[in-house]
Short mmCIF file of C-alpha atoms and ligand atoms in Angstrom, two decimals:
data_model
loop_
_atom_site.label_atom_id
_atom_site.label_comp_id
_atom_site.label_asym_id
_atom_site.label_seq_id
_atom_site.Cartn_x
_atom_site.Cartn_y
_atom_site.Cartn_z
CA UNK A 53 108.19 82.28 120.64
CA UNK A 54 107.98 79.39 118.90
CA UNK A 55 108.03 78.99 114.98
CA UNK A 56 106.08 81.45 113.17
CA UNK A 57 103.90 79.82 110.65
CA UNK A 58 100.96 81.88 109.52
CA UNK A 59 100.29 85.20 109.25
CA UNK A 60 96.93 87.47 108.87
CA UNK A 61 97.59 90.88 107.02
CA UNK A 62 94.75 93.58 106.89
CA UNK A 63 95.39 96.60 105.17
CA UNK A 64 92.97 99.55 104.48
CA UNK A 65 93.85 103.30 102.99
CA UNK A 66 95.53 104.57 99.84
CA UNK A 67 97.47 102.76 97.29
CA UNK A 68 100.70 103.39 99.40
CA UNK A 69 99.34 101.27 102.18
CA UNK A 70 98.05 98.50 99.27
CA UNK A 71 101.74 98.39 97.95
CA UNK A 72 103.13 98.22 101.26
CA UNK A 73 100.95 95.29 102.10
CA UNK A 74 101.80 93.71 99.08
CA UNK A 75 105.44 94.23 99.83
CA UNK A 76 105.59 92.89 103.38
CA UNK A 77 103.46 89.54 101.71
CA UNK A 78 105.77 88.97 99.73
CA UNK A 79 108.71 88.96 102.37
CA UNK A 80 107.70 86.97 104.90
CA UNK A 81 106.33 84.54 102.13
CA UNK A 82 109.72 84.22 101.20
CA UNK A 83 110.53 83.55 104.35
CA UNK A 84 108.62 80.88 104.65
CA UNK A 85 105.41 82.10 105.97
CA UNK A 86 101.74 80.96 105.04
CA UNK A 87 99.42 84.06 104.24
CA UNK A 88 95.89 83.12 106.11
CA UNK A 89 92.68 84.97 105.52
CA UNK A 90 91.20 83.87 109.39
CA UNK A 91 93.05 85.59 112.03
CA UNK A 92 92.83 82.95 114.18
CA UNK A 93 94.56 80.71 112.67
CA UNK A 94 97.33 82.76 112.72
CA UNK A 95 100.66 83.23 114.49
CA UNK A 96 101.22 87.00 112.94
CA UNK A 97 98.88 89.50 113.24
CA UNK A 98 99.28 92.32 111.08
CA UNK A 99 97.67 95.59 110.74
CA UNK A 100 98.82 98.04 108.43
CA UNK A 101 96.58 100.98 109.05
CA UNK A 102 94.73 104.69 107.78
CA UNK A 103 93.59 107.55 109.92
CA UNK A 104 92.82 110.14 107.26
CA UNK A 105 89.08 110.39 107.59
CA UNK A 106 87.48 109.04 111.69
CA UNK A 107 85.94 106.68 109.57
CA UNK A 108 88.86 105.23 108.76
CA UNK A 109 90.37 105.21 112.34
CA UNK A 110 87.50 103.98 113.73
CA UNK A 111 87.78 100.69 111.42
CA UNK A 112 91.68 100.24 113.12
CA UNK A 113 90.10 100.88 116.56
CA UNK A 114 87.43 98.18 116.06
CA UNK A 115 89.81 95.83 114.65
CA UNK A 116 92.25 96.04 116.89
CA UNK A 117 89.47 95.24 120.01
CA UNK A 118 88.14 92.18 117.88
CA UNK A 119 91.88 91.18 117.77
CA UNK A 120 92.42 91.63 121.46
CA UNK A 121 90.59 87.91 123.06
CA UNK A 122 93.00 86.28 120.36
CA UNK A 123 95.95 87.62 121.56
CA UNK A 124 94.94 86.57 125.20
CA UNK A 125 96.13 82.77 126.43
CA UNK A 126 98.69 82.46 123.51
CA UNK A 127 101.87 83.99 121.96
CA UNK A 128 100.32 85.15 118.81
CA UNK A 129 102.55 88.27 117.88
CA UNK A 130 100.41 91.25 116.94
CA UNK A 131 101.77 94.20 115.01
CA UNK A 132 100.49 97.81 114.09
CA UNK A 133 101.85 99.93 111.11
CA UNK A 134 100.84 103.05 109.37
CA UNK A 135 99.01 106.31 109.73
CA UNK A 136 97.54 105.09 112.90
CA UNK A 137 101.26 105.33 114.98
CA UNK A 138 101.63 108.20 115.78
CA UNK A 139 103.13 108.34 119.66
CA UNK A 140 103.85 105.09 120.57
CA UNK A 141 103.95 105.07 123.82
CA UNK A 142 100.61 106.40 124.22
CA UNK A 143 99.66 103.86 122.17
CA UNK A 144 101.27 101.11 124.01
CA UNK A 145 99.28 102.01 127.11
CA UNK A 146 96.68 102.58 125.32
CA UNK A 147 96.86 98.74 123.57
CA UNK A 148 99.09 96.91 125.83
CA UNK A 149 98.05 93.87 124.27
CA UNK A 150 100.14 95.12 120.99
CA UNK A 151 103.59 93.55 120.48
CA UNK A 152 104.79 96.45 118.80
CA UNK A 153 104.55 99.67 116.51
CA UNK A 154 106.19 100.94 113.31
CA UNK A 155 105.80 104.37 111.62
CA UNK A 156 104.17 103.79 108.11
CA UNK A 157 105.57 102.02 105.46
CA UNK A 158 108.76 100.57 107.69
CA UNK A 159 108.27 97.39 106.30
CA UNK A 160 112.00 97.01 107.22
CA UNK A 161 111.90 97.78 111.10
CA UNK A 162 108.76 94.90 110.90
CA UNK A 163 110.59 92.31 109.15
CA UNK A 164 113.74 93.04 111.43
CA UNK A 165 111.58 92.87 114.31
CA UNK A 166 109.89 89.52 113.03
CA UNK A 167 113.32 87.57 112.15
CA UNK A 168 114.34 88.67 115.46
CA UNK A 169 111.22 86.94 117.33
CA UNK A 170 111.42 83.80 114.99
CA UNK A 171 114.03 81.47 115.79
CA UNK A 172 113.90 79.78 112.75
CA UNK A 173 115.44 82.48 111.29
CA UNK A 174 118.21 82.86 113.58
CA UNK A 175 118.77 79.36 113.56
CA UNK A 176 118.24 78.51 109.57
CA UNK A 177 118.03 81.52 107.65
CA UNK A 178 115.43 82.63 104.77
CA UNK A 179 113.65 79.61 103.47
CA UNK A 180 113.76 79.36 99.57
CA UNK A 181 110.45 79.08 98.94
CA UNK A 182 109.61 79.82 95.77
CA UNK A 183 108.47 83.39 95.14
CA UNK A 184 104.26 83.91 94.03
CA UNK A 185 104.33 85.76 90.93
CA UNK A 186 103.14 89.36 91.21
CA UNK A 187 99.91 91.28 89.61
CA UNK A 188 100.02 92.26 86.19
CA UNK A 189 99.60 95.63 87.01
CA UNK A 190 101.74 96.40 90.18
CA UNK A 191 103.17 99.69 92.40
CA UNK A 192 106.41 101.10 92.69
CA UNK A 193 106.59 103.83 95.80
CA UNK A 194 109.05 106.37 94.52
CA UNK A 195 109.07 108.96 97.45
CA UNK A 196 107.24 108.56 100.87
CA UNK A 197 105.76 111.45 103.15
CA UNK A 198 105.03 114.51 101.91
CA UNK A 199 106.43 118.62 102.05
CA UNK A 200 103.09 119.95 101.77
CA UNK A 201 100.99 121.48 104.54
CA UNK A 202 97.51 121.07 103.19
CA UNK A 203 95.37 122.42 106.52
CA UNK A 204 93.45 119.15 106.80
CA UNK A 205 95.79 116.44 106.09
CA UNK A 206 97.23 114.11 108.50
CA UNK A 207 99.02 111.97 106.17
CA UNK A 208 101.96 114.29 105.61
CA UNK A 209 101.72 115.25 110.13
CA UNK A 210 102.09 110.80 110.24
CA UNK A 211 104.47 110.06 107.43
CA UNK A 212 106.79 112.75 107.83
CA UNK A 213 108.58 114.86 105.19
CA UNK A 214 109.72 113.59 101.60
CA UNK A 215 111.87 111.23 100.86
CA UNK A 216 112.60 110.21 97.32
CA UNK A 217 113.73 107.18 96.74
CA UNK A 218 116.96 107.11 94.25
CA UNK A 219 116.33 106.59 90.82
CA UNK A 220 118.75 103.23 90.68
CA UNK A 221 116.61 101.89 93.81
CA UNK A 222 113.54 102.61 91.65
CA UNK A 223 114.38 101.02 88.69
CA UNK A 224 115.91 97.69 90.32
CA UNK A 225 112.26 97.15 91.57
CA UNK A 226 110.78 98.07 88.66
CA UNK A 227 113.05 95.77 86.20
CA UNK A 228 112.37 92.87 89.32
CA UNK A 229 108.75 93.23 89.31
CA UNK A 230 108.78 92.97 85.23
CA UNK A 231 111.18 89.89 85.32
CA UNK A 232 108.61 88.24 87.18
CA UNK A 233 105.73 89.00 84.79
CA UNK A 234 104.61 92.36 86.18
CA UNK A 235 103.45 94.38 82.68
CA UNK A 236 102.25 97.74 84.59
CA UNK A 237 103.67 99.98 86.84
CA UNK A 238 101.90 102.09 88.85
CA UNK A 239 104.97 105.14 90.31
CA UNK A 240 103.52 105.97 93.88
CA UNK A 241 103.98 108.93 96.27
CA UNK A 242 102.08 111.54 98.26
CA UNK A 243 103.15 114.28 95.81
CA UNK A 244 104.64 112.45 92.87
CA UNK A 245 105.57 115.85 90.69
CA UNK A 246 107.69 116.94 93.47
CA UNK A 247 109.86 113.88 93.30
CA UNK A 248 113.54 114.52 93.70
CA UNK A 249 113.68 118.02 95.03
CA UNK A 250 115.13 116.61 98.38
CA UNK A 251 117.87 114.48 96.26
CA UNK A 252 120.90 116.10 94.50
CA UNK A 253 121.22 116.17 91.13
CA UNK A 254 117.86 117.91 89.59
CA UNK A 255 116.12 114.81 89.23
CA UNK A 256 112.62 115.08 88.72
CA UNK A 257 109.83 112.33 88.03
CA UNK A 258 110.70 113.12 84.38
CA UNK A 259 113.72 111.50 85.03
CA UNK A 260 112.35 108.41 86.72
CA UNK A 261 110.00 108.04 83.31
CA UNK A 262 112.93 107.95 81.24
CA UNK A 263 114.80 105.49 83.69
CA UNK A 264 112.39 103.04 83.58
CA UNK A 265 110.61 103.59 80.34
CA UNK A 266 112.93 101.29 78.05
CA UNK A 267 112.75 98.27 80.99
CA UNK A 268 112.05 95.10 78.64
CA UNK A 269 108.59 93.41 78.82
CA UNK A 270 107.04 96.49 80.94
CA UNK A 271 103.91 97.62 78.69
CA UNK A 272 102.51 100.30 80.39
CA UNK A 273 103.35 103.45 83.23
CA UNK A 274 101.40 105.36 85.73
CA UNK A 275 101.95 107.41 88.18
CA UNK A 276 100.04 108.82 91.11
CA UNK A 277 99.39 111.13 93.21
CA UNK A 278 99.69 114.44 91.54
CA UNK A 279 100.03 117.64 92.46
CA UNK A 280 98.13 120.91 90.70
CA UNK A 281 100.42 123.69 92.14
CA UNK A 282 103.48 121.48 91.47
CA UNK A 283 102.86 119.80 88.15
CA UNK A 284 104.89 121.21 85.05
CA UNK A 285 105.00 121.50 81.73
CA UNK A 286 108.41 119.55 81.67
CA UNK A 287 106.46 116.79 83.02
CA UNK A 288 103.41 116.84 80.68
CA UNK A 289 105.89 117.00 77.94
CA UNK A 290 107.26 114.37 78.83
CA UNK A 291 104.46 111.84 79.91
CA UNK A 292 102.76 112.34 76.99
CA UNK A 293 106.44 111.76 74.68
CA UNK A 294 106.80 108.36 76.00
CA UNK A 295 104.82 105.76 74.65
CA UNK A 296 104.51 103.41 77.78
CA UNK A 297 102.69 106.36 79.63
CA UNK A 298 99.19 105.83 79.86
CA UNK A 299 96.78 108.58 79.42
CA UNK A 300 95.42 108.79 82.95
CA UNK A 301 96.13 111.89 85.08
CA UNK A 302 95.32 111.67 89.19
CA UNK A 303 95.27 115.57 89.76
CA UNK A 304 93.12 116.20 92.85
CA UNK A 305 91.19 119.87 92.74
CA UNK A 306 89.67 119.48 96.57
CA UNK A 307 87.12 122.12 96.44
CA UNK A 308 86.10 124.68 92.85
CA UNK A 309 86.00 127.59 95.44
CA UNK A 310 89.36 129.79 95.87
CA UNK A 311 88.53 130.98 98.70
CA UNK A 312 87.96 126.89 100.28
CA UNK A 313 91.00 126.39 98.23
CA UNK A 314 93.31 129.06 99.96
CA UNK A 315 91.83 127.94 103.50
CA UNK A 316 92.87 124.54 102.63
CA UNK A 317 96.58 125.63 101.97
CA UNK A 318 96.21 123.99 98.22
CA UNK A 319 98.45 126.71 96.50
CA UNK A 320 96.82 127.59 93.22
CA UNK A 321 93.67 128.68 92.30
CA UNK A 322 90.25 126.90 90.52
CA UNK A 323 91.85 129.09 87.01
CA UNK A 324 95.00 127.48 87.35
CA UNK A 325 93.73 124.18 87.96
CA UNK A 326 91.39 124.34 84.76
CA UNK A 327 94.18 125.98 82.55
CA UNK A 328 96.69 122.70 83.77
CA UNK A 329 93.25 120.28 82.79
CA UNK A 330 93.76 122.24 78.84
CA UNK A 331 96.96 121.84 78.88
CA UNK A 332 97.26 118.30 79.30
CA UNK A 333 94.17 117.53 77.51
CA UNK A 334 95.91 119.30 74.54
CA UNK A 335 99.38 117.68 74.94
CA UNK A 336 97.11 114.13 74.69
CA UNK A 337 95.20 114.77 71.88
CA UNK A 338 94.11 113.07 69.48
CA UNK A 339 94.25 110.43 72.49
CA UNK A 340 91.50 109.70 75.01
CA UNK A 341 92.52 111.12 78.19
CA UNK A 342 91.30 110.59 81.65
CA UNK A 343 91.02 112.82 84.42
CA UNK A 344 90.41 112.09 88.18
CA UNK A 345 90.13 114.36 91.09
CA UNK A 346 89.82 114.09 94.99
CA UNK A 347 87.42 116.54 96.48
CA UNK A 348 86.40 117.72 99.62
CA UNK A 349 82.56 118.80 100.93
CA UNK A 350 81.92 120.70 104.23
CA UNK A 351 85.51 121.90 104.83
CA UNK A 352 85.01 124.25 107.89
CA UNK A 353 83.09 127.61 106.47
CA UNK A 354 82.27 126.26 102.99
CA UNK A 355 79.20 128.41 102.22
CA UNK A 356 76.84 126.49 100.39
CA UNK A 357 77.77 129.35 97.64
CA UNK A 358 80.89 127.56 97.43
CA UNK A 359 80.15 124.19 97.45
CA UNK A 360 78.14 125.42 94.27
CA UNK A 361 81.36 126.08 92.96
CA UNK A 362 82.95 122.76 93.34
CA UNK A 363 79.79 121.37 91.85
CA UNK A 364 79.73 123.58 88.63
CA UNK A 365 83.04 122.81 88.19
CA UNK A 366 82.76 119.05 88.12
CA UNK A 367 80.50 119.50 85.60
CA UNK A 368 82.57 122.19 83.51
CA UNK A 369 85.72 119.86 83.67
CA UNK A 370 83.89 116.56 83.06
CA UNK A 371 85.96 114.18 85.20
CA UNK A 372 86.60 110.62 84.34
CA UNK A 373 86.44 109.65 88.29
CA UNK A 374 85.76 111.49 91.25
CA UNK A 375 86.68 110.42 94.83
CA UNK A 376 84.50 112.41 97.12
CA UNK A 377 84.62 112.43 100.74
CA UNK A 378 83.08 114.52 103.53
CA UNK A 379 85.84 116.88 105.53
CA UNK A 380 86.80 114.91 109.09
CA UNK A 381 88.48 117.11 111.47
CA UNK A 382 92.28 115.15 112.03
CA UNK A 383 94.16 115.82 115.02
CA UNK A 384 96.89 117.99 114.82
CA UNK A 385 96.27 119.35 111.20
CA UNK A 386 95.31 123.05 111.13
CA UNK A 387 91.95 123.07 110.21
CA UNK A 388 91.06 121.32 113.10
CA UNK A 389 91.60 124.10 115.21
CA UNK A 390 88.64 125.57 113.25
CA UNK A 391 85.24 125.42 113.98
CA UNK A 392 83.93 122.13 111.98
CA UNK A 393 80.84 124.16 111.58
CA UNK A 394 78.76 122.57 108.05
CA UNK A 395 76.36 119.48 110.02
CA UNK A 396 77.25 116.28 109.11
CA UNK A 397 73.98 116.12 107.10
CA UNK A 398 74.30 119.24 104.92
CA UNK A 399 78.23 117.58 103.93
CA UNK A 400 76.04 114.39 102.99
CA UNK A 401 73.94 116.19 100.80
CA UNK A 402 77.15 118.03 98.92
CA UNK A 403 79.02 114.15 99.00
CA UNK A 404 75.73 112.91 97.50
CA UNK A 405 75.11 115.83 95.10
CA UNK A 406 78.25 115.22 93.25
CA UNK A 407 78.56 111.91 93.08
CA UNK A 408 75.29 111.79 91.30
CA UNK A 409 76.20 114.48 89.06
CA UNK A 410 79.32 112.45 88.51
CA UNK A 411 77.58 109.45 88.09
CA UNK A 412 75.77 110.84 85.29
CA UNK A 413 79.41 112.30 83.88
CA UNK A 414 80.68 108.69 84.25
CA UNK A 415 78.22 107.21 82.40
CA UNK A 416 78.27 109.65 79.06
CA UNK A 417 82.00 109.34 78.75
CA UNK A 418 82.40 105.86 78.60
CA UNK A 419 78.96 105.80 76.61
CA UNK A 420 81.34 107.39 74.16
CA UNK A 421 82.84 104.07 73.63
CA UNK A 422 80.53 101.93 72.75
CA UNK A 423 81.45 100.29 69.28
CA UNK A 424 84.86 101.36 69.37
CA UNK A 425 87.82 98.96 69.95
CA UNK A 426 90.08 99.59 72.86
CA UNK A 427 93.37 98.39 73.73
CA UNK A 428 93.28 96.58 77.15
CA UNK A 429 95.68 95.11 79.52
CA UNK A 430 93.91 91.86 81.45
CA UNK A 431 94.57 91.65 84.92
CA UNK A 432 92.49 89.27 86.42
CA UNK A 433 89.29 86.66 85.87
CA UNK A 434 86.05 87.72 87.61
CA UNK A 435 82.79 86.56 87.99
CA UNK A 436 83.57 84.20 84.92
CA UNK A 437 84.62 87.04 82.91
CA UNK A 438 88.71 88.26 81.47
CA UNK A 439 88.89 91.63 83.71
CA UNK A 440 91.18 94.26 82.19
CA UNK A 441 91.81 97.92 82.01
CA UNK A 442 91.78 100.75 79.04
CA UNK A 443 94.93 103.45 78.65
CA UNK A 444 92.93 105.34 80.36
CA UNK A 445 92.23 102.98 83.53
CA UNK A 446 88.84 102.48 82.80
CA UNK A 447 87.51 99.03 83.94
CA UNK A 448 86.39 96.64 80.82
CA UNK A 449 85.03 92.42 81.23
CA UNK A 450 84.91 90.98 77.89
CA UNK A 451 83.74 87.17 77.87
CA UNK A 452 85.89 84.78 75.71
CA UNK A 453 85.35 81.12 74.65
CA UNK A 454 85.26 78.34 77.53
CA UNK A 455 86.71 81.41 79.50
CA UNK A 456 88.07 79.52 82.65
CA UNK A 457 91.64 80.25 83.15
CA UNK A 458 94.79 78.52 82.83
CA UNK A 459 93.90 77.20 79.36
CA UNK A 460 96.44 78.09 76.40
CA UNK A 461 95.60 81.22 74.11
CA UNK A 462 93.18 80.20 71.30
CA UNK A 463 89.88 78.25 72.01
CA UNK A 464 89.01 78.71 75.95
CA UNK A 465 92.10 80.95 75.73
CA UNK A 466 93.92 82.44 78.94
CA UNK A 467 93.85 85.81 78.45
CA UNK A 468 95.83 86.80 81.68
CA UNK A 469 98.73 89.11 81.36
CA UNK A 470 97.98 89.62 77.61
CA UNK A 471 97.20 93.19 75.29
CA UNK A 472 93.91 92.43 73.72
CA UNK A 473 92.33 94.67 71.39
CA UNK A 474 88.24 94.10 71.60
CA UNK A 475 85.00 96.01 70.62
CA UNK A 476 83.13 97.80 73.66
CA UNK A 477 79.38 96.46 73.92
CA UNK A 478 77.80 97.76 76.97
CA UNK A 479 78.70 100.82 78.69
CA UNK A 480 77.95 102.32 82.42
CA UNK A 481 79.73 104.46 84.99
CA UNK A 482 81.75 101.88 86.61
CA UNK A 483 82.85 99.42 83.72
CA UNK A 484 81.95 98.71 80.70
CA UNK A 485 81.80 94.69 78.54
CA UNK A 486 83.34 94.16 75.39
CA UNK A 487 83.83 91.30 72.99
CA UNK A 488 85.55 90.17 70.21
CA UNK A 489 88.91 89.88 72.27
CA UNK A 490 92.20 90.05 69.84
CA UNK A 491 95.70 89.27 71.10
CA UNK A 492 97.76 92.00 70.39
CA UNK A 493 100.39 90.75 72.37
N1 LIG B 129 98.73 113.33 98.59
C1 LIG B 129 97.75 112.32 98.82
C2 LIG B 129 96.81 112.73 99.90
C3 LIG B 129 96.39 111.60 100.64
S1 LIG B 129 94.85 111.85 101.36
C4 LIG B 129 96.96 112.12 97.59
O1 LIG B 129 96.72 113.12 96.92
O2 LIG B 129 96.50 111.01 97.34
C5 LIG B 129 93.80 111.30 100.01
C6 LIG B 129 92.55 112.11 99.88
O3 LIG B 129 91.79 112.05 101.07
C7 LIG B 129 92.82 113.60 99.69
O4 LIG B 129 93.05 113.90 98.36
C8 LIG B 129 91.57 114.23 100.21
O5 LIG B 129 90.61 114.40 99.19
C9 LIG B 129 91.05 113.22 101.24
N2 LIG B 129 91.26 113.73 102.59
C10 LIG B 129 92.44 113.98 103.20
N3 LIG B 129 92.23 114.48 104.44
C11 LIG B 129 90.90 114.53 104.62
C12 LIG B 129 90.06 114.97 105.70
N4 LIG B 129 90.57 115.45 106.82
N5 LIG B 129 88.73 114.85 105.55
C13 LIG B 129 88.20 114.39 104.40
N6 LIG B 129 88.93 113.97 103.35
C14 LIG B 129 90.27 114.04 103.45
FE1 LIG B 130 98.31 115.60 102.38
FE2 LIG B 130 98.34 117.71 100.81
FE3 LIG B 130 100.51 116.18 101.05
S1 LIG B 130 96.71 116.17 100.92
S2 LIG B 130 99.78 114.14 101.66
S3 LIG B 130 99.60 117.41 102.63
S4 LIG B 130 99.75 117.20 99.15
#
């Protein structure tokens, strides 16, 4: 192979894959490589891919046959990572016109294999191109793969069991990412509230939050994904303590039915996941505090008794965001050995039924807002509006004088990477506008 100078990256799936993707950018910019967004102008194909739902896989599937007449006539290098590798050598016959496949996030084994193919790097080394600086509000994977067994998962059959990531490791990236201008960190992992039980030592993700909390020029924490049946009161205690930690919990439920719950190998029941919603609710208060749940419709048997259930209680707890999604059998996982027996469109009608009732949930909680000022950290310029985020994650455009970016703060100021304080005008589900932008700092 000749000199590697392009390379095409799609990524779809969970914030894992996102961070990975951002992570594997980032190294073979360094090493000299030109990010493209037009496959064919590429010389590395990347796909770094999801199977949790058939929806999902059947995105990498079509991709990877609209890939297949560019790889044919040239020596375009075309690489497959995540969920989707499973048994490669299946999947080699399967795609013989694949170069190779890694096991999700092994960014490593892909950069190894790339240096390895490019003989610029054997010859020269990593360029020193300067590095692009990274978001404002970036991701930190603390543990990968996950010890839980929930009946309809793949994610934990594809990435394997946990493994935490030391707490040193951790906070290197962190204090990295911050040095570069990073203000937010988002903590990642299947099962963040497990983190640590495979390491010595009794470290928890309590310990991580005090590890990185005092890291100079880092504003604001979160962490995601948590889990009800593992989350404790040590950890509560001590997200809401520290003052970085942002009032936004990502506690999926799944289902408001025990019975759904227990088939689904979830661990605690619809009382204990309500009594854990108090309790952190409590610890927050006086603060705003936001609350958002996965859930599940049409999980095999799911009466429509009990999607009732899971309906009444997304309307008991009041959720700041719900991410619903219709059950898809996965191979391998447990449940799909049971008889995938609610029609695809009666789970259509539950997906549809709470996301309107959520939609109307949505709206009245940030209608709470209007006229109040909120503290928010900007992260990006948008359809000629300063883009930024509440404590609570909530998604706020506030216009500002000659708004374009890259002028100074003041008149026409560039608001990017600032704390602004400003008044909410206009609320609806999905974002709300504000004005009267204040640098706070
Ligand atoms: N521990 C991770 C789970 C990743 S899967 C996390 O909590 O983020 C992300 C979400 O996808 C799950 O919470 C679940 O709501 C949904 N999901 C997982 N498997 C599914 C399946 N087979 N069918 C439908 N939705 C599924
Ligand atoms: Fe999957 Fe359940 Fe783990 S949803 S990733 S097995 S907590």
């Amino acid at each position: 192979m000749d000199l590697l100078k392009s390379f095409y990256l799609w990524n779809i799936g969970c914030q894992m894959n996102r961070a990975d993707a951002a992570r594997l950018s980032e190294a073979l910019e360094r090493r000299g490589y030109l990010a493209t967004r037009e496959p064919r102008e590429a010389d590395l194909l990347i796909l770094n891919t999801c199977v949790v739902r058939q929806s999902a896989e059947d995105k990498v599937v079509g991709r990877l046959s609209s890939l297949k007449s560019l790889k044919q006539g040239n020596d375009r290098m075309l690489l497959v990572m995540g969920c989707f590798v499973d048994d490669v050598e299946e999947l080699a016959e399967t795609y013989p016109f694949v170069d190779a496949f890694f096991a999700p996030s092994d960014i490593a084994s892909v950069l190894e294999y790339v240096d390895h193919k490019d003989r610029r790097r054997a010859h020269g080394g990593p360029l020193d191109d300067p590095l692009s600086a990274p978001e404002i509000a970036e991701q930190v994977p603390i543990s990968y793969g996950c010890d839980h067994h929930c009946t309809y998962c793949i994610v934990a059959l594809r990435r394997g069991r946990q493994q935490s990531r030391p707490v040193a490791e951790i906070r290197r990236d962190v204090e990295e990412l911050v040095s570069r201008g990073a203000r937010e960190i988002t903590l990642l992992g299947q099962n963040v509230d497990d983190y640590g039980s495979d390491l010595p030592g009794g470290v928890t993700l309590s310990t991580v939050l005090r590890a990185i909390h005092d890291t100079d020029g880092l504003w604001r924490i979160r962490f995601l994904t948590s889990h009800p049946q593992e989350m404790t009161d040590e950890i509560i205690t001590t997200a809401t303590g520290l003052p970085k930690l942002c009032e936004s919990w990502e506690l999926p439920i799944q289902s408001g039915d025990d019975d759904v719950l227990r088939r689904m190998g979830r661990g605690y029941t619809v009382a204990h996941f309500r009594d854990l919603v108090n309790r952190i609710r409590a610890a927050t208060a006086p603060r705003d505090c936001a609350i958002n749940t996965d859930i599940i419709v049409g999980f095999p048997g799911e009466t429509a008794e009990q999607f009732q259930r899971t309906l009444d209680l997304v309307r008991e707890v009041r959720f700041d965001v719900v991410h619903v999604a219709a059950y898809s059998p996965r191979p391998g996982t447990v449940a799909a050995r049971l008889v995938d027996d609610v029609p695809a469109a009666e789970k259509e009608r539950r997906r549809a039924a709470i996301e309107e009732a959520q939609t109307e949930i949505a709206a009245e909680i940030n209608a709470q807002l209007l006229g109040r000022d909120v503290e928010l950290l900007v992260d990006g310029f948008q359809g000629g509006r300063w883009r930024g985020r509440t404590r609570t994650n909530k998604l706020v455009f506030f216009d500002a004088d000659g708004n374009a970016p890259g002028a100074g703060v003041g008149a026409g100021a560039n608001w990017l990477g600032h704390l602004v304080q400003a008044r909410i005008t206009w609320t609806g589900p999905w974002s709300m506008r504000a004005y009267k932008p204040r640098l706070l700092r």
